[in-house]
Amino acid sequence: MQRYFGNIQDGFAYLSEDDQFHVVKVMRGKVNDQIEVVSDEKLFLCDIISLKPLKIRVEKEISTNVELTNDVVLIVSLLKGEKMDLVIQKATELGVEEIVLLKAERSIAKINKVDEEVKLNRYRRIAKEAAEQSKRIRIPLIYQVIDFNQLDKINADVKMIAYEGMAGTSANFKNKINKIKKGERLAVMIGPEGGFSPKEVEIASENGYRKISLGRRILRAETACFYALSVIAYTLELN
Ligand code: SAM
């Protein structure tokens, strides 16, 4: 069943224009068809009661338990082109609560103020679609791009920087995740294609980020995101 993020008011569901178009034209919705609508992190089963204009009535609230037990923040250095889209999509499927885009010295991708808003809106659209597809009740927040001098803006209790210089060491992070307490926020930082500079590692550790290894091999930045988030999700909910 198709799921949308919208607003519920007085027993009716209201969707964005794009989503209304999707219901009527793409999904070819008919009267009495049912869809799911998420509003304020609550899930509702709804009925289409008319198409012109589109009217969607709430039938009932459905209980659901899909989100990770702890909030996870992915801090990912700007990556070139499609890689960033893929990271946003997979990070959403893997349950992150927030994605922070980080300007790093050795990022190939550069982002200027002009195209920042355009890119952020694109990433937010990818995150919304991935949240709908993976049946989440939350769309990850994607804030403005930050640089290393703004790490203090990130709210997290357990902070880790995946540092390639630790590859193959015992600085694994499973035990850090196993020790996480209820309500604690966990942040993991992933570097760009060129890796972290020593200065960046130093600034991160001054901001409380502990260096961790993601295993013996050097992973591509996007693979490192998927690997780290998979270990976190597995440890938090399947372990
Ligand atoms: N250019 C770097 C080098 O050759 O060592 C590799 C950077 S890697 C492509 C991009 C990011 O993935 C790194 O900055 C780090 O955050 C993460 N990463 C990849 N493999 C890792 C590993 N084995 N341990 C920790 N972090 C890793």
mmCIF file of N, CA and C in Angstrom, residues 113-173:
data_model
loop_
_atom_site.group_PDB
_atom_site.id
_atom_site.type_symbol
_atom_site.label_atom_id
_atom_site.label_comp_id
_atom_site.label_asym_id
_atom_site.label_seq_id
_atom_site.Cartn_x
_atom_site.Cartn_y
_atom_site.Cartn_z
ATOM 1 N N LYS A 113 27.064 28.725 -2.204
ATOM 2 C CA LYS A 113 25.811 29.179 -1.598
ATOM 3 C C LYS A 113 24.672 29.150 -2.624
ATOM 4 N N VAL A 114 25.029 29.456 -3.900
ATOM 5 C CA VAL A 114 23.968 29.538 -4.919
ATOM 6 C C VAL A 114 23.291 28.184 -5.095
ATOM 7 N N ASP A 115 24.114 27.140 -5.311
ATOM 8 C CA ASP A 115 23.449 25.853 -5.598
ATOM 9 C C ASP A 115 23.187 25.027 -4.338
ATOM 10 N N GLU A 116 23.568 25.572 -3.166
ATOM 11 C CA GLU A 116 23.362 24.784 -1.938
ATOM 12 C C GLU A 116 21.885 24.482 -1.721
ATOM 13 N N GLU A 117 21.035 25.488 -1.826
ATOM 14 C CA GLU A 117 19.594 25.315 -1.548
ATOM 15 C C GLU A 117 18.986 24.338 -2.553
ATOM 16 N N VAL A 118 19.421 24.443 -3.806
ATOM 17 C CA VAL A 118 18.881 23.548 -4.855
ATOM 18 C C VAL A 118 19.244 22.101 -4.507
ATOM 19 N N LYS A 119 20.514 21.911 -4.127
ATOM 20 C CA LYS A 119 20.975 20.547 -3.792
ATOM 21 C C LYS A 119 20.278 20.041 -2.533
ATOM 22 N N LEU A 120 20.139 20.896 -1.537
ATOM 23 C CA LEU A 120 19.498 20.464 -0.282
ATOM 24 C C LEU A 120 18.061 20.050 -0.544
ATOM 25 N N ASN A 121 17.353 20.820 -1.370
ATOM 26 C CA ASN A 121 15.954 20.459 -1.702
ATOM 27 C C ASN A 121 15.895 19.129 -2.438
ATOM 28 N N ARG A 122 16.878 18.898 -3.284
ATOM 29 C CA ARG A 122 16.924 17.609 -4.003
ATOM 30 C C ARG A 122 17.156 16.475 -3.018
ATOM 31 N N TYR A 123 18.075 16.693 -2.108
ATOM 32 C CA TYR A 123 18.376 15.639 -1.123
ATOM 33 C C TYR A 123 17.154 15.393 -0.226
ATOM 34 N N ARG A 124 16.442 16.469 0.117
ATOM 35 C CA ARG A 124 15.259 16.308 0.993
ATOM 36 C C ARG A 124 14.171 15.523 0.254
ATOM 37 N N ARG A 125 14.074 15.735 -1.064
ATOM 38 C CA ARG A 125 13.085 14.984 -1.853
ATOM 39 C C ARG A 125 13.465 13.498 -1.894
ATOM 40 N N ILE A 126 14.756 13.229 -2.071
ATOM 41 C CA ILE A 126 15.233 11.834 -2.092
ATOM 42 C C ILE A 126 14.948 11.179 -0.736
ATOM 43 N N ALA A 127 15.199 11.944 0.339
ATOM 44 C CA ALA A 127 14.979 11.394 1.689
ATOM 45 C C ALA A 127 13.495 11.099 1.906
ATOM 46 N N LYS A 128 12.617 11.998 1.444
ATOM 47 C CA LYS A 128 11.163 11.790 1.615
ATOM 48 C C LYS A 128 10.725 10.528 0.861
ATOM 49 N N GLU A 129 11.171 10.402 -0.388
ATOM 50 C CA GLU A 129 10.774 9.234 -1.193
ATOM 51 C C GLU A 129 11.310 7.941 -0.577
ATOM 52 N N ALA A 130 12.529 7.992 -0.064
ATOM 53 C CA ALA A 130 13.120 6.786 0.550
ATOM 54 C C ALA A 130 12.400 6.447 1.859
ATOM 55 N N ALA A 131 11.985 7.473 2.595
ATOM 56 C CA ALA A 131 11.248 7.229 3.852
ATOM 57 C C ALA A 131 9.894 6.602 3.537
ATOM 58 N N GLU A 132 9.245 7.067 2.473
ATOM 59 C CA GLU A 132 7.948 6.485 2.084
ATOM 60 C C GLU A 132 8.149 5.028 1.647
ATOM 61 N N GLN A 133 9.170 4.816 0.800
ATOM 62 C CA GLN A 133 9.407 3.457 0.268
ATOM 63 C C GLN A 133 9.750 2.485 1.397
ATOM 64 N N SER A 134 10.527 2.941 2.394
ATOM 65 C CA SER A 134 10.968 2.013 3.459
ATOM 66 C C SER A 134 9.980 1.990 4.622
ATOM 67 N N LYS A 135 8.800 2.603 4.380
ATOM 68 C CA LYS A 135 7.700 2.545 5.362
ATOM 69 C C LYS A 135 8.113 3.157 6.718
ATOM 70 N N ARG A 136 8.878 4.213 6.670
ATOM 71 C CA ARG A 136 9.230 4.898 7.927
ATOM 72 C C ARG A 136 8.135 5.877 8.301
ATOM 73 N N ILE A 137 8.203 6.346 9.568
ATOM 74 C CA ILE A 137 7.259 7.401 9.972
ATOM 75 C C ILE A 137 8.016 8.702 10.201
ATOM 76 N N ARG A 138 9.249 8.732 9.737
ATOM 77 C CA ARG A 138 10.068 9.938 9.943
ATOM 78 C C ARG A 138 10.929 10.168 8.708
ATOM 79 N N ILE A 139 11.023 11.402 8.272
ATOM 80 C CA ILE A 139 11.920 11.741 7.162
ATOM 81 C C ILE A 139 13.175 12.350 7.781
ATOM 82 N N PRO A 140 14.359 11.829 7.480
ATOM 83 C CA PRO A 140 15.575 12.402 8.084
ATOM 84 C C PRO A 140 15.675 13.907 7.809
ATOM 85 N N LEU A 141 16.137 14.612 8.818
ATOM 86 C CA LEU A 141 16.357 16.059 8.667
ATOM 87 C C LEU A 141 17.679 16.274 7.943
ATOM 88 N N ILE A 142 17.673 17.164 6.977
ATOM 89 C CA ILE A 142 18.925 17.506 6.255
ATOM 90 C C ILE A 142 19.106 19.022 6.370
ATOM 91 N N TYR A 143 20.042 19.387 7.231
ATOM 92 C CA TYR A 143 20.238 20.825 7.485
ATOM 93 C C TYR A 143 21.205 21.420 6.477
ATOM 94 N N GLN A 144 21.583 22.664 6.708
ATOM 95 C CA GLN A 144 22.544 23.360 5.847
ATOM 96 C C GLN A 144 23.889 22.639 5.894
ATOM 97 N N VAL A 145 24.724 22.911 4.928
ATOM 98 C CA VAL A 145 26.073 22.340 4.900
ATOM 99 C C VAL A 145 26.917 23.039 5.966
ATOM 100 N N ILE A 146 27.710 22.240 6.710
ATOM 101 C CA ILE A 146 28.564 22.867 7.725
ATOM 102 C C ILE A 146 30.034 22.582 7.410
ATOM 103 N N ASP A 147 30.923 23.268 8.109
ATOM 104 C CA ASP A 147 32.347 22.912 7.981
ATOM 105 C C ASP A 147 32.880 22.535 9.360
ATOM 106 N N PHE A 148 34.158 22.184 9.407
ATOM 107 C CA PHE A 148 34.712 21.631 10.649
ATOM 108 C C PHE A 148 34.635 22.600 11.820
ATOM 109 N N ASN A 149 34.537 23.897 11.501
ATOM 110 C CA ASN A 149 34.471 24.872 12.613
ATOM 111 C C ASN A 149 33.074 24.914 13.244
ATOM 112 N N GLN A 150 32.156 24.158 12.649
ATOM 113 C CA GLN A 150 30.775 24.225 13.176
ATOM 114 C C GLN A 150 30.337 22.886 13.776
ATOM 115 N N LEU A 151 31.301 22.019 14.076
ATOM 116 C CA LEU A 151 30.939 20.692 14.620
ATOM 117 C C LEU A 151 30.148 20.828 15.925
ATOM 118 N N ASP A 152 30.384 21.941 16.634
ATOM 119 C CA ASP A 152 29.681 22.092 17.927
ATOM 120 C C ASP A 152 28.174 22.260 17.722
ATOM 121 N N LYS A 153 27.756 22.489 16.468
ATOM 122 C CA LYS A 153 26.312 22.650 16.205
ATOM 123 C C LYS A 153 25.589 21.307 16.218
ATOM 124 N N ILE A 154 26.383 20.227 16.132
ATOM 125 C CA ILE A 154 25.758 18.887 16.008
ATOM 126 C C ILE A 154 25.450 18.343 17.395
ATOM 127 N N ASN A 155 24.190 17.995 17.607
ATOM 128 C CA ASN A 155 23.758 17.496 18.909
ATOM 129 C C ASN A 155 23.882 15.978 18.927
ATOM 130 N N ALA A 156 24.849 15.458 19.715
ATOM 131 C CA ALA A 156 25.000 13.985 19.814
ATOM 132 C C ALA A 156 25.677 13.659 21.136
ATOM 133 N N ASP A 157 25.367 12.473 21.645
ATOM 134 C CA ASP A 157 25.968 12.045 22.918
ATOM 135 C C ASP A 157 27.170 11.123 22.667
ATOM 136 N N VAL A 158 27.032 10.227 21.707
ATOM 137 C CA VAL A 158 28.126 9.297 21.369
ATOM 138 C C VAL A 158 28.624 9.705 19.987
ATOM 139 N N LYS A 159 29.886 10.168 19.916
ATOM 140 C CA LYS A 159 30.379 10.733 18.649
ATOM 141 C C LYS A 159 31.557 9.913 18.140
ATOM 142 N N MET A 160 31.475 9.516 16.844
ATOM 143 C CA MET A 160 32.548 8.692 16.275
ATOM 144 C C MET A 160 32.957 9.248 14.918
ATOM 145 N N ILE A 161 34.249 9.203 14.653
ATOM 146 C CA ILE A 161 34.750 9.562 13.325
ATOM 147 C C ILE A 161 35.380 8.312 12.737
ATOM 148 N N ALA A 162 34.852 7.868 11.612
ATOM 149 C CA ALA A 162 35.423 6.701 10.929
ATOM 150 C C ALA A 162 36.683 7.200 10.234
ATOM 151 N N TYR A 163 37.852 6.789 10.801
ATOM 152 C CA TYR A 163 39.112 7.333 10.289
ATOM 153 C C TYR A 163 39.903 6.213 9.605
ATOM 154 N N GLU A 164 40.211 6.416 8.352
ATOM 155 C CA GLU A 164 40.884 5.387 7.559
ATOM 156 C C GLU A 164 42.233 5.012 8.167
ATOM 157 N N GLY A 165 42.799 5.950 8.941
ATOM 158 C CA GLY A 165 44.084 5.636 9.578
ATOM 159 C C GLY A 165 43.951 4.562 10.646
ATOM 160 N N MET A 166 42.704 4.250 11.030
ATOM 161 C CA MET A 166 42.485 3.212 12.059
ATOM 162 C C MET A 166 42.151 1.872 11.408
ATOM 163 N N ALA A 167 42.144 1.852 10.083
ATOM 164 C CA ALA A 167 41.728 0.612 9.371
ATOM 165 C C ALA A 167 42.501 -0.589 9.904
ATOM 166 N N GLY A 168 41.766 -1.642 10.243
ATOM 167 C CA GLY A 168 42.430 -2.883 10.670
ATOM 168 C C GLY A 168 42.797 -2.905 12.130
ATOM 169 N N THR A 169 42.622 -1.738 12.828
ATOM 170 C CA THR A 169 42.954 -1.780 14.267
ATOM 171 C C THR A 169 41.722 -2.295 15.033
ATOM 172 N N SER A 170 41.929 -2.411 16.343
ATOM 173 C CA SER A 170 40.808 -2.963 17.132
ATOM 174 C C SER A 170 39.828 -1.851 17.546
ATOM 175 N N ALA A 171 40.000 -0.652 16.927
ATOM 176 C CA ALA A 171 39.093 0.461 17.326
ATOM 177 C C ALA A 171 37.727 0.232 16.715
ATOM 178 N N ASN A 172 37.182 -0.972 17.004
ATOM 179 C CA ASN A 172 35.868 -1.228 16.388
ATOM 180 C C ASN A 172 34.817 -0.473 17.195
ATOM 181 N N PHE A 173 33.679 -0.365 16.611
ATOM 182 C CA PHE A 173 32.725 0.514 17.316
ATOM 183 C C PHE A 173 31.491 -0.235 17.809
#
